[in-house]
mmCIF file of N, CA and C in Angstrom:
data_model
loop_
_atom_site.group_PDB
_atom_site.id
_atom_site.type_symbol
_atom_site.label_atom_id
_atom_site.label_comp_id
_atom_site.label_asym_id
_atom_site.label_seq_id
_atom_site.Cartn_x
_atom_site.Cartn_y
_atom_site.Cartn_z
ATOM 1 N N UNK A 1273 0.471 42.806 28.937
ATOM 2 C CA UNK A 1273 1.485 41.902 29.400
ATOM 3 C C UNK A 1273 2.047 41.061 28.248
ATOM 4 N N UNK A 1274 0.913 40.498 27.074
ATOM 5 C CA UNK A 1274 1.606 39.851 26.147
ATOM 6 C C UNK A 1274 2.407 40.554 25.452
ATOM 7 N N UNK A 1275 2.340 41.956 25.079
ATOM 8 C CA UNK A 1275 3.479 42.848 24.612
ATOM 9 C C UNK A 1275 4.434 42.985 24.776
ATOM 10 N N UNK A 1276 4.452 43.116 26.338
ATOM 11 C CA UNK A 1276 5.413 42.879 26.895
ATOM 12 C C UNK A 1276 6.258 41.571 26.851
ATOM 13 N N UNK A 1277 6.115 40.181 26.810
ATOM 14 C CA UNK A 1277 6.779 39.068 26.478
ATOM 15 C C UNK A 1277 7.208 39.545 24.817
ATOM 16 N N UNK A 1278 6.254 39.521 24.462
ATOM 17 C CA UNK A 1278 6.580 39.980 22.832
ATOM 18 C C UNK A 1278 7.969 40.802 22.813
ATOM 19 N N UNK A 1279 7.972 41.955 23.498
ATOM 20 C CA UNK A 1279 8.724 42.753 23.004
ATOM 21 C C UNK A 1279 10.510 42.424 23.784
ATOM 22 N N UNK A 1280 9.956 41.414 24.556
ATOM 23 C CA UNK A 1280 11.393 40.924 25.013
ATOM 24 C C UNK A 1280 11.868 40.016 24.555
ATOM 25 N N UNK A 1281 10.557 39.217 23.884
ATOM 26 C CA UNK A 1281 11.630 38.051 22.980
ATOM 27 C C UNK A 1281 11.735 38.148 21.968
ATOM 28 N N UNK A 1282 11.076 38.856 21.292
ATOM 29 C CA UNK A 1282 11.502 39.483 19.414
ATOM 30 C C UNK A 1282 12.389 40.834 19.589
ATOM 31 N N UNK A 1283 12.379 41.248 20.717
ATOM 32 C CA UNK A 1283 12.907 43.100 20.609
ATOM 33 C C UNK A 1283 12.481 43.386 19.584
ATOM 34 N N UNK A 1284 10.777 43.314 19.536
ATOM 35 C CA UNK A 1284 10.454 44.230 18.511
ATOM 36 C C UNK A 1284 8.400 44.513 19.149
ATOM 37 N N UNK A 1285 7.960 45.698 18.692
ATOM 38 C CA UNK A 1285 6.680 45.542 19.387
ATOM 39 C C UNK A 1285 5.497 45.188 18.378
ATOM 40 N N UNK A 1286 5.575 43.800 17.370
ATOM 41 C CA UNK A 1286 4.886 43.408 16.609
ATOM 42 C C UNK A 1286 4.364 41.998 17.416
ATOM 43 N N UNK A 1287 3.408 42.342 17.754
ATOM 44 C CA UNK A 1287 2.496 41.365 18.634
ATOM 45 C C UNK A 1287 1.861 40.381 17.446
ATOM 46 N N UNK A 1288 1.463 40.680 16.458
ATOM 47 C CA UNK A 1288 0.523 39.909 15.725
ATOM 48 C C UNK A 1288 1.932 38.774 15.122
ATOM 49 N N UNK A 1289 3.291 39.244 14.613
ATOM 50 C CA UNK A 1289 3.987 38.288 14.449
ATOM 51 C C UNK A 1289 4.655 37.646 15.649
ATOM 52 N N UNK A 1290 4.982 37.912 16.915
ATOM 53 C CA UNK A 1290 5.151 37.096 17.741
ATOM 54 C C UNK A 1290 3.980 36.124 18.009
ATOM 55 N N UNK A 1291 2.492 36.263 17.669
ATOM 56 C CA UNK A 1291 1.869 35.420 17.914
ATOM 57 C C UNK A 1291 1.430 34.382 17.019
ATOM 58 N N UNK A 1292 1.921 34.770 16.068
ATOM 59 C CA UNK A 1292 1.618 34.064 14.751
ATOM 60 C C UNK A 1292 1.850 32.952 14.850
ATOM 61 N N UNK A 1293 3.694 32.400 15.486
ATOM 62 C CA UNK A 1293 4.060 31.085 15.801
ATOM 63 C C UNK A 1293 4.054 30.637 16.202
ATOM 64 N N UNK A 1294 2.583 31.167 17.204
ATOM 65 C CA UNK A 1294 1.775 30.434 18.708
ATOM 66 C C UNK A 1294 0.590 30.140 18.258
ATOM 67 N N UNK A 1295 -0.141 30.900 17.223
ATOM 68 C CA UNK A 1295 -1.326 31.165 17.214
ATOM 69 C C UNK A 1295 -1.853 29.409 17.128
ATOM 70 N N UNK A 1296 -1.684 28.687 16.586
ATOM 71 C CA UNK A 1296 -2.274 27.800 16.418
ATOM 72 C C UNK A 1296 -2.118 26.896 17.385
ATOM 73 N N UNK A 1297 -1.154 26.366 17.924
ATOM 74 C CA UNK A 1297 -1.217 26.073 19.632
ATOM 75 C C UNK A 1297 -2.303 26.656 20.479
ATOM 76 N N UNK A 1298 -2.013 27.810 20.434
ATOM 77 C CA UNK A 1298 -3.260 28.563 21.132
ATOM 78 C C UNK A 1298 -4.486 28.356 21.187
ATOM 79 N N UNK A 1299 -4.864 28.453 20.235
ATOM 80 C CA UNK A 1299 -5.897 27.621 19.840
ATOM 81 C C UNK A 1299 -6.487 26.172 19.981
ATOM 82 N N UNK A 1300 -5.140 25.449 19.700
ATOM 83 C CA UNK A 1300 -5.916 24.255 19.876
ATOM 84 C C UNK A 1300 -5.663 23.560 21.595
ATOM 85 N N UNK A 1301 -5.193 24.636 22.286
ATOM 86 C CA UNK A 1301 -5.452 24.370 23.938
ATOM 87 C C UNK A 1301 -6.394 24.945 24.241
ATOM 88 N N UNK A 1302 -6.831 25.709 23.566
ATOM 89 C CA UNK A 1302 -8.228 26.315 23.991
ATOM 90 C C UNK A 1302 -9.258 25.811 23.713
ATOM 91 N N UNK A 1303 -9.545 24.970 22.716
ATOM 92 C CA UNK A 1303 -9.997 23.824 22.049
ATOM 93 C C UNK A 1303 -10.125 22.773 22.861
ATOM 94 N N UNK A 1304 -8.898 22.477 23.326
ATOM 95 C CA UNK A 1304 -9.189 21.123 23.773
ATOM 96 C C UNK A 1304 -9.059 21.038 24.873
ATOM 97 N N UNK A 1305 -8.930 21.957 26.011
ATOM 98 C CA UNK A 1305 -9.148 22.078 27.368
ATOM 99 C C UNK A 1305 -10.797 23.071 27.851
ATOM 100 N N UNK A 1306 -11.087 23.644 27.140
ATOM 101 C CA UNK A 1306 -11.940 24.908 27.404
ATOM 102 C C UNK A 1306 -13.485 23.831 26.206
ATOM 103 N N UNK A 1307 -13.098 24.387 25.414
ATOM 104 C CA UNK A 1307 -14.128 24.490 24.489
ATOM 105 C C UNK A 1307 -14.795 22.753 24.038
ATOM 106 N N UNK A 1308 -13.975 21.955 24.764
ATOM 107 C CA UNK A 1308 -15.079 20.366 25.119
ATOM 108 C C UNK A 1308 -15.153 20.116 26.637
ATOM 109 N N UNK A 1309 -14.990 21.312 26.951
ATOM 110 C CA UNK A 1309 -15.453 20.538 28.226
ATOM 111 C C UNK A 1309 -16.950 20.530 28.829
ATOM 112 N N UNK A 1310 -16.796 19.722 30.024
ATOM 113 C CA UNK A 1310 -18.856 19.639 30.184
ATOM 114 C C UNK A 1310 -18.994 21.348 30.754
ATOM 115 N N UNK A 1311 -18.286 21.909 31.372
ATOM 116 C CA UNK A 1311 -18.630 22.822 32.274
ATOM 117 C C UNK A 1311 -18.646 24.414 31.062
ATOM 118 N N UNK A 1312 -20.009 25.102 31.408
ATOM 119 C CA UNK A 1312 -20.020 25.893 30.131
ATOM 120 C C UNK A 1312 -19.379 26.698 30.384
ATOM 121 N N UNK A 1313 -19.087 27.451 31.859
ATOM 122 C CA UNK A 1313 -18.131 28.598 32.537
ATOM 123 C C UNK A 1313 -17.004 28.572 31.738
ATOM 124 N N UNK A 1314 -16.449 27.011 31.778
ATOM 125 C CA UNK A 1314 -14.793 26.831 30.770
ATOM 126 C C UNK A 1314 -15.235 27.425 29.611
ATOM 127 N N UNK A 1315 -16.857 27.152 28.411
ATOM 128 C CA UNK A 1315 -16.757 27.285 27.177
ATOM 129 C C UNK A 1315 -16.609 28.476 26.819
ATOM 130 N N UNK A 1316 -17.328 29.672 28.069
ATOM 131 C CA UNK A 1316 -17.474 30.537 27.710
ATOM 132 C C UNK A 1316 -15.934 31.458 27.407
ATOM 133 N N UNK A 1317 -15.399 31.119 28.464
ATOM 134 C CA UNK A 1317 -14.162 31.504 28.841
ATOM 135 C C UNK A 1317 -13.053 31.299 27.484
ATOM 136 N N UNK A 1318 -13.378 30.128 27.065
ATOM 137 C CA UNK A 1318 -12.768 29.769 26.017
ATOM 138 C C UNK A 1318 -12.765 30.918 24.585
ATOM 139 N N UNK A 1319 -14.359 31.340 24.276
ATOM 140 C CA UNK A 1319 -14.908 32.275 23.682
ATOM 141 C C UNK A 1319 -14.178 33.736 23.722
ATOM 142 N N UNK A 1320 -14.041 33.488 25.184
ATOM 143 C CA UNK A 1320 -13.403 35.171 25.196
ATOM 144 C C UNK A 1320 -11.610 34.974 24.866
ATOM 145 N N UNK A 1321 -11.378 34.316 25.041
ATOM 146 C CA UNK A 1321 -10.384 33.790 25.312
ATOM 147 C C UNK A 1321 -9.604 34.057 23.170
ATOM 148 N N UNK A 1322 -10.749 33.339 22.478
ATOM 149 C CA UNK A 1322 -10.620 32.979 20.748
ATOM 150 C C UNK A 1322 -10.751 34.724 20.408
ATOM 151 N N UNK A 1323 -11.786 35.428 21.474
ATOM 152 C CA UNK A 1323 -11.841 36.632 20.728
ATOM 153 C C UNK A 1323 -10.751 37.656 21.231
ATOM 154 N N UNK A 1324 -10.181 37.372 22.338
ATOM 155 C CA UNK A 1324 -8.987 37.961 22.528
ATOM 156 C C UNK A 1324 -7.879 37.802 21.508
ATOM 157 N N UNK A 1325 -7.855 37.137 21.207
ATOM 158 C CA UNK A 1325 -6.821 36.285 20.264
ATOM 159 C C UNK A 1325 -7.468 36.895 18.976
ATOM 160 N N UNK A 1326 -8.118 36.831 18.420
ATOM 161 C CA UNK A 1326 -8.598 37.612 17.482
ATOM 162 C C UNK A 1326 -7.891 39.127 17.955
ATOM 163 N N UNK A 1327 -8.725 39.833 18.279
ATOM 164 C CA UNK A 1327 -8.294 41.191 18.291
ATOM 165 C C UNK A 1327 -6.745 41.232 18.318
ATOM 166 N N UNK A 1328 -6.423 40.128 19.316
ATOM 167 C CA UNK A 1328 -4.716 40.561 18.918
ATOM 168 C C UNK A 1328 -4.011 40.268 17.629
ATOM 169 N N UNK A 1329 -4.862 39.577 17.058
ATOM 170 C CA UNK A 1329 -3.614 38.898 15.617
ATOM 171 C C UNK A 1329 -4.828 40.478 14.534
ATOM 172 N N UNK A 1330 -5.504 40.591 14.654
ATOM 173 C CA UNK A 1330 -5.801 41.900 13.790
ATOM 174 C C UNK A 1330 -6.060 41.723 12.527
ATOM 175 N N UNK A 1331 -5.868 42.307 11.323
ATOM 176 C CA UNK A 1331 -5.408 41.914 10.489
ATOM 177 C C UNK A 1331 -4.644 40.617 9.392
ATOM 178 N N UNK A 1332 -3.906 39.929 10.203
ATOM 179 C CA UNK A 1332 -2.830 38.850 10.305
ATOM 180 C C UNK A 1332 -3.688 37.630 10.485
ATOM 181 N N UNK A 1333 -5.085 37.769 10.593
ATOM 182 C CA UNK A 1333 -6.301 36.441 10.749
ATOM 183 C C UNK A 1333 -6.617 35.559 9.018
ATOM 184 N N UNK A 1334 -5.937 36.312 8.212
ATOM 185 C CA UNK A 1334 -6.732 35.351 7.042
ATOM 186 C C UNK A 1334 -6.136 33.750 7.339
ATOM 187 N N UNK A 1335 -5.049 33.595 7.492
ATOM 188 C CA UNK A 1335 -4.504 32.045 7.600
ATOM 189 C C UNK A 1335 -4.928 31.037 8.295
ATOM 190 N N UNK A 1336 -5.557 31.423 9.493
ATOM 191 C CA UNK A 1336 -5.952 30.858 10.961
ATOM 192 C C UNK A 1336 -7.862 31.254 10.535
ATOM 193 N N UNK A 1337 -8.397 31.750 9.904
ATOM 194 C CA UNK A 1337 -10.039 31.653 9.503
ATOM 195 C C UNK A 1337 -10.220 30.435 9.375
ATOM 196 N N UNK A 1338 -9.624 29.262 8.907
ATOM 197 C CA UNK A 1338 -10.509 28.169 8.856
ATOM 198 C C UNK A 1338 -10.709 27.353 10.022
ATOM 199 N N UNK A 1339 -9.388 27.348 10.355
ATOM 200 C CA UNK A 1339 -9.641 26.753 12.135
ATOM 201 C C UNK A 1339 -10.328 28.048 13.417
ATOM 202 N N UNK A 1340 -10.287 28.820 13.022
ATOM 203 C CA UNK A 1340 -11.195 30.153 14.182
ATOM 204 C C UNK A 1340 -12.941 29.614 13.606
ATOM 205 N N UNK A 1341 -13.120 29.117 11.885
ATOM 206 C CA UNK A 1341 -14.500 29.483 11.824
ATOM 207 C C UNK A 1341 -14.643 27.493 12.515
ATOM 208 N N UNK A 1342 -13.967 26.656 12.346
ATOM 209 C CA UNK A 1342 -14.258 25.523 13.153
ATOM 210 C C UNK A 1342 -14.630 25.376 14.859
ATOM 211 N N UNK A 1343 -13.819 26.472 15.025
ATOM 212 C CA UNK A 1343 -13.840 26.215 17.172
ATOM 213 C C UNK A 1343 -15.170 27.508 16.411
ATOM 214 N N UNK A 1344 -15.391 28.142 16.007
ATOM 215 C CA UNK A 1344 -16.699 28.989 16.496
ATOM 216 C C UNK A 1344 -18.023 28.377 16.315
ATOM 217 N N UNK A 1345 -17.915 27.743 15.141
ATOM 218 C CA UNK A 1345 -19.215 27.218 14.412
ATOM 219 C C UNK A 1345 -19.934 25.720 15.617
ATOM 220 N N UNK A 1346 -18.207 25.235 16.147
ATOM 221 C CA UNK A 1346 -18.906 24.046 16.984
ATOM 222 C C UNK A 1346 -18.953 24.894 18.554
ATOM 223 N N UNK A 1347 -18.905 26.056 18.895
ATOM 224 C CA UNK A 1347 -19.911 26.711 20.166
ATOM 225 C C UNK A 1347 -20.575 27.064 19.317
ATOM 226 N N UNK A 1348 -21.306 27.726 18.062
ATOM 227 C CA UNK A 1348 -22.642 27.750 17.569
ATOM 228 C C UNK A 1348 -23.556 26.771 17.906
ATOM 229 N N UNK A 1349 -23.196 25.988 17.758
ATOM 230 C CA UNK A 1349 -23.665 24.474 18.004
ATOM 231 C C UNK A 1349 -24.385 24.128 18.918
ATOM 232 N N UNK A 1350 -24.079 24.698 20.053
ATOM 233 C CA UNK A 1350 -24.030 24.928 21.319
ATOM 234 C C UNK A 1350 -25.213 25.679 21.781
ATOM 235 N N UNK A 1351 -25.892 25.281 22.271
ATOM 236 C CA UNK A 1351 -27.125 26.344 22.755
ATOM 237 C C UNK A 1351 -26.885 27.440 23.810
ATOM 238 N N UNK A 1352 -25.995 27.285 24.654
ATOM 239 C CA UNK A 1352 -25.394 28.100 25.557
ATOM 240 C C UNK A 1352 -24.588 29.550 25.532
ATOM 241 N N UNK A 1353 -23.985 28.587 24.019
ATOM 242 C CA UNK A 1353 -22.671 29.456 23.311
ATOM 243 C C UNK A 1353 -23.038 30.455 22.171
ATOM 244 N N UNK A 1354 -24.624 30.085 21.496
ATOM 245 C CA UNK A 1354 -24.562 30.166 20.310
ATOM 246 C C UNK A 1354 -24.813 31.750 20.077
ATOM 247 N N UNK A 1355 -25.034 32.701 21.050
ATOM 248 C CA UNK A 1355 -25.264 34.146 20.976
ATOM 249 C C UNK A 1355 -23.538 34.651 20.963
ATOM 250 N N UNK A 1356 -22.881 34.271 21.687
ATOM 251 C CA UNK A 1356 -21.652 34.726 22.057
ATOM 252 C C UNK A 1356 -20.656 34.157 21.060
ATOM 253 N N UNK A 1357 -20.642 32.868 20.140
ATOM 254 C CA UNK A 1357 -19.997 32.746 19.504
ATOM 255 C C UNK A 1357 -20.125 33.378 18.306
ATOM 256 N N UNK A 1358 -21.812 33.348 17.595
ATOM 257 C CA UNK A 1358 -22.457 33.739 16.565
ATOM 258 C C UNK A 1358 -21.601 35.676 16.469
ATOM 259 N N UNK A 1359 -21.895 36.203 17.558
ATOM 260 C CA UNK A 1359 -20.870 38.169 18.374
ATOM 261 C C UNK A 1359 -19.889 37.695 17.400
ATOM 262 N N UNK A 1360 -19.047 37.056 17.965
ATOM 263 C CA UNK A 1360 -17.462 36.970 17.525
ATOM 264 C C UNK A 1360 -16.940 36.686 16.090
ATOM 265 N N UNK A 1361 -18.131 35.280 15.539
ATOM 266 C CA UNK A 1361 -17.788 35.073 14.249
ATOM 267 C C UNK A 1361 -18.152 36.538 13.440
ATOM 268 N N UNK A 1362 -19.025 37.134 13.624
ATOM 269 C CA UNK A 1362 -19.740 38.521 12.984
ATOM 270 C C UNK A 1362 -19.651 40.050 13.285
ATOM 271 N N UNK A 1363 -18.301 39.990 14.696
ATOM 272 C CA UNK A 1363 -17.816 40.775 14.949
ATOM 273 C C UNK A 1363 -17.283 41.807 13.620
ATOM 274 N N UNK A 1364 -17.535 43.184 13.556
ATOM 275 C CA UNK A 1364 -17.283 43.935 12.619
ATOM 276 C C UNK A 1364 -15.192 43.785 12.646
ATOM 277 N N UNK A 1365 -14.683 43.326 11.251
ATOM 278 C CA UNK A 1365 -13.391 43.700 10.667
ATOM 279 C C UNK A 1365 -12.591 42.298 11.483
ATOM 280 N N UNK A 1366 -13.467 41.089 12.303
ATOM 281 C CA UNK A 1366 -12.445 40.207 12.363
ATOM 282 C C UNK A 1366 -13.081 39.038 11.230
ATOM 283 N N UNK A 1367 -13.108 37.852 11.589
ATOM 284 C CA UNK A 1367 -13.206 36.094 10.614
ATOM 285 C C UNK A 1367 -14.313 36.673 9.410
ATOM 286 N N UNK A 1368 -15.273 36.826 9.835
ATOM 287 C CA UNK A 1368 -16.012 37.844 8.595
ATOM 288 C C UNK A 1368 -15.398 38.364 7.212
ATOM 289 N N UNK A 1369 -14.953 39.485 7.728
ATOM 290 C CA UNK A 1369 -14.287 40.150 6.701
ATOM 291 C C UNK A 1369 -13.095 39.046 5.767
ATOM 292 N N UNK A 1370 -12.798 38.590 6.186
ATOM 293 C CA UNK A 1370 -11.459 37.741 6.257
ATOM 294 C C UNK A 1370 -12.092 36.314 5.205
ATOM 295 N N UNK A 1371 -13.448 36.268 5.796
ATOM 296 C CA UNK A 1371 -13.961 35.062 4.823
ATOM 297 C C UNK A 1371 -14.598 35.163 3.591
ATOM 298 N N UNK A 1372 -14.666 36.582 2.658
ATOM 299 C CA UNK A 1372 -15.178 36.609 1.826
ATOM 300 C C UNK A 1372 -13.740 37.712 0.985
#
């Protein structure tokens, strides 16, 4: 479906640059609605939510690594979070790769 918006408002089917000039919005609503809240259902959600977003920007992640390794490191933090965030930061070819 986001392709679809993508490809109607750029007429073009480059998802990682239509999201590029969201990406960080994105983020920081996910941040700040999801990922402080008391309820962990939201945090988790939030999680899937950062790694969706990952897989979609692909490649196109070196710019946005320092704020992806901030919202991950504080669900590390997290005793709830810290298996599912720890997946994502170490996910093979996304923030990883990107940080060295």
């Amino acid at each position: 479906m986001i392709k679809e918006v993508a490809r109607v408002l750029t007429g073009g089917e480059d998802l990682p640059g239509f999201l590029r000039n969201h990406f960080v919005d994105l983020l920081n609503s996910i941040d700040r609605k999801m990922l402080h809240a008391e309820d962990t259902s939201l945090q988790q959600q939030a999680l899937k939510r950062i790694e969706m977003l990952i897989k979609m920007m692909g490649s196109h992640l070196s710019t946005y690594v320092p704020k992806l390794t901030v919202l991950l490191m504080h669900a590390i933090d997290k005793e709830p979070l810290r298996s599912e965030g720890l997946s994502i930061l170490l996910m093979p070819g996304n923030i990883s790769k990107n940080l060295i």
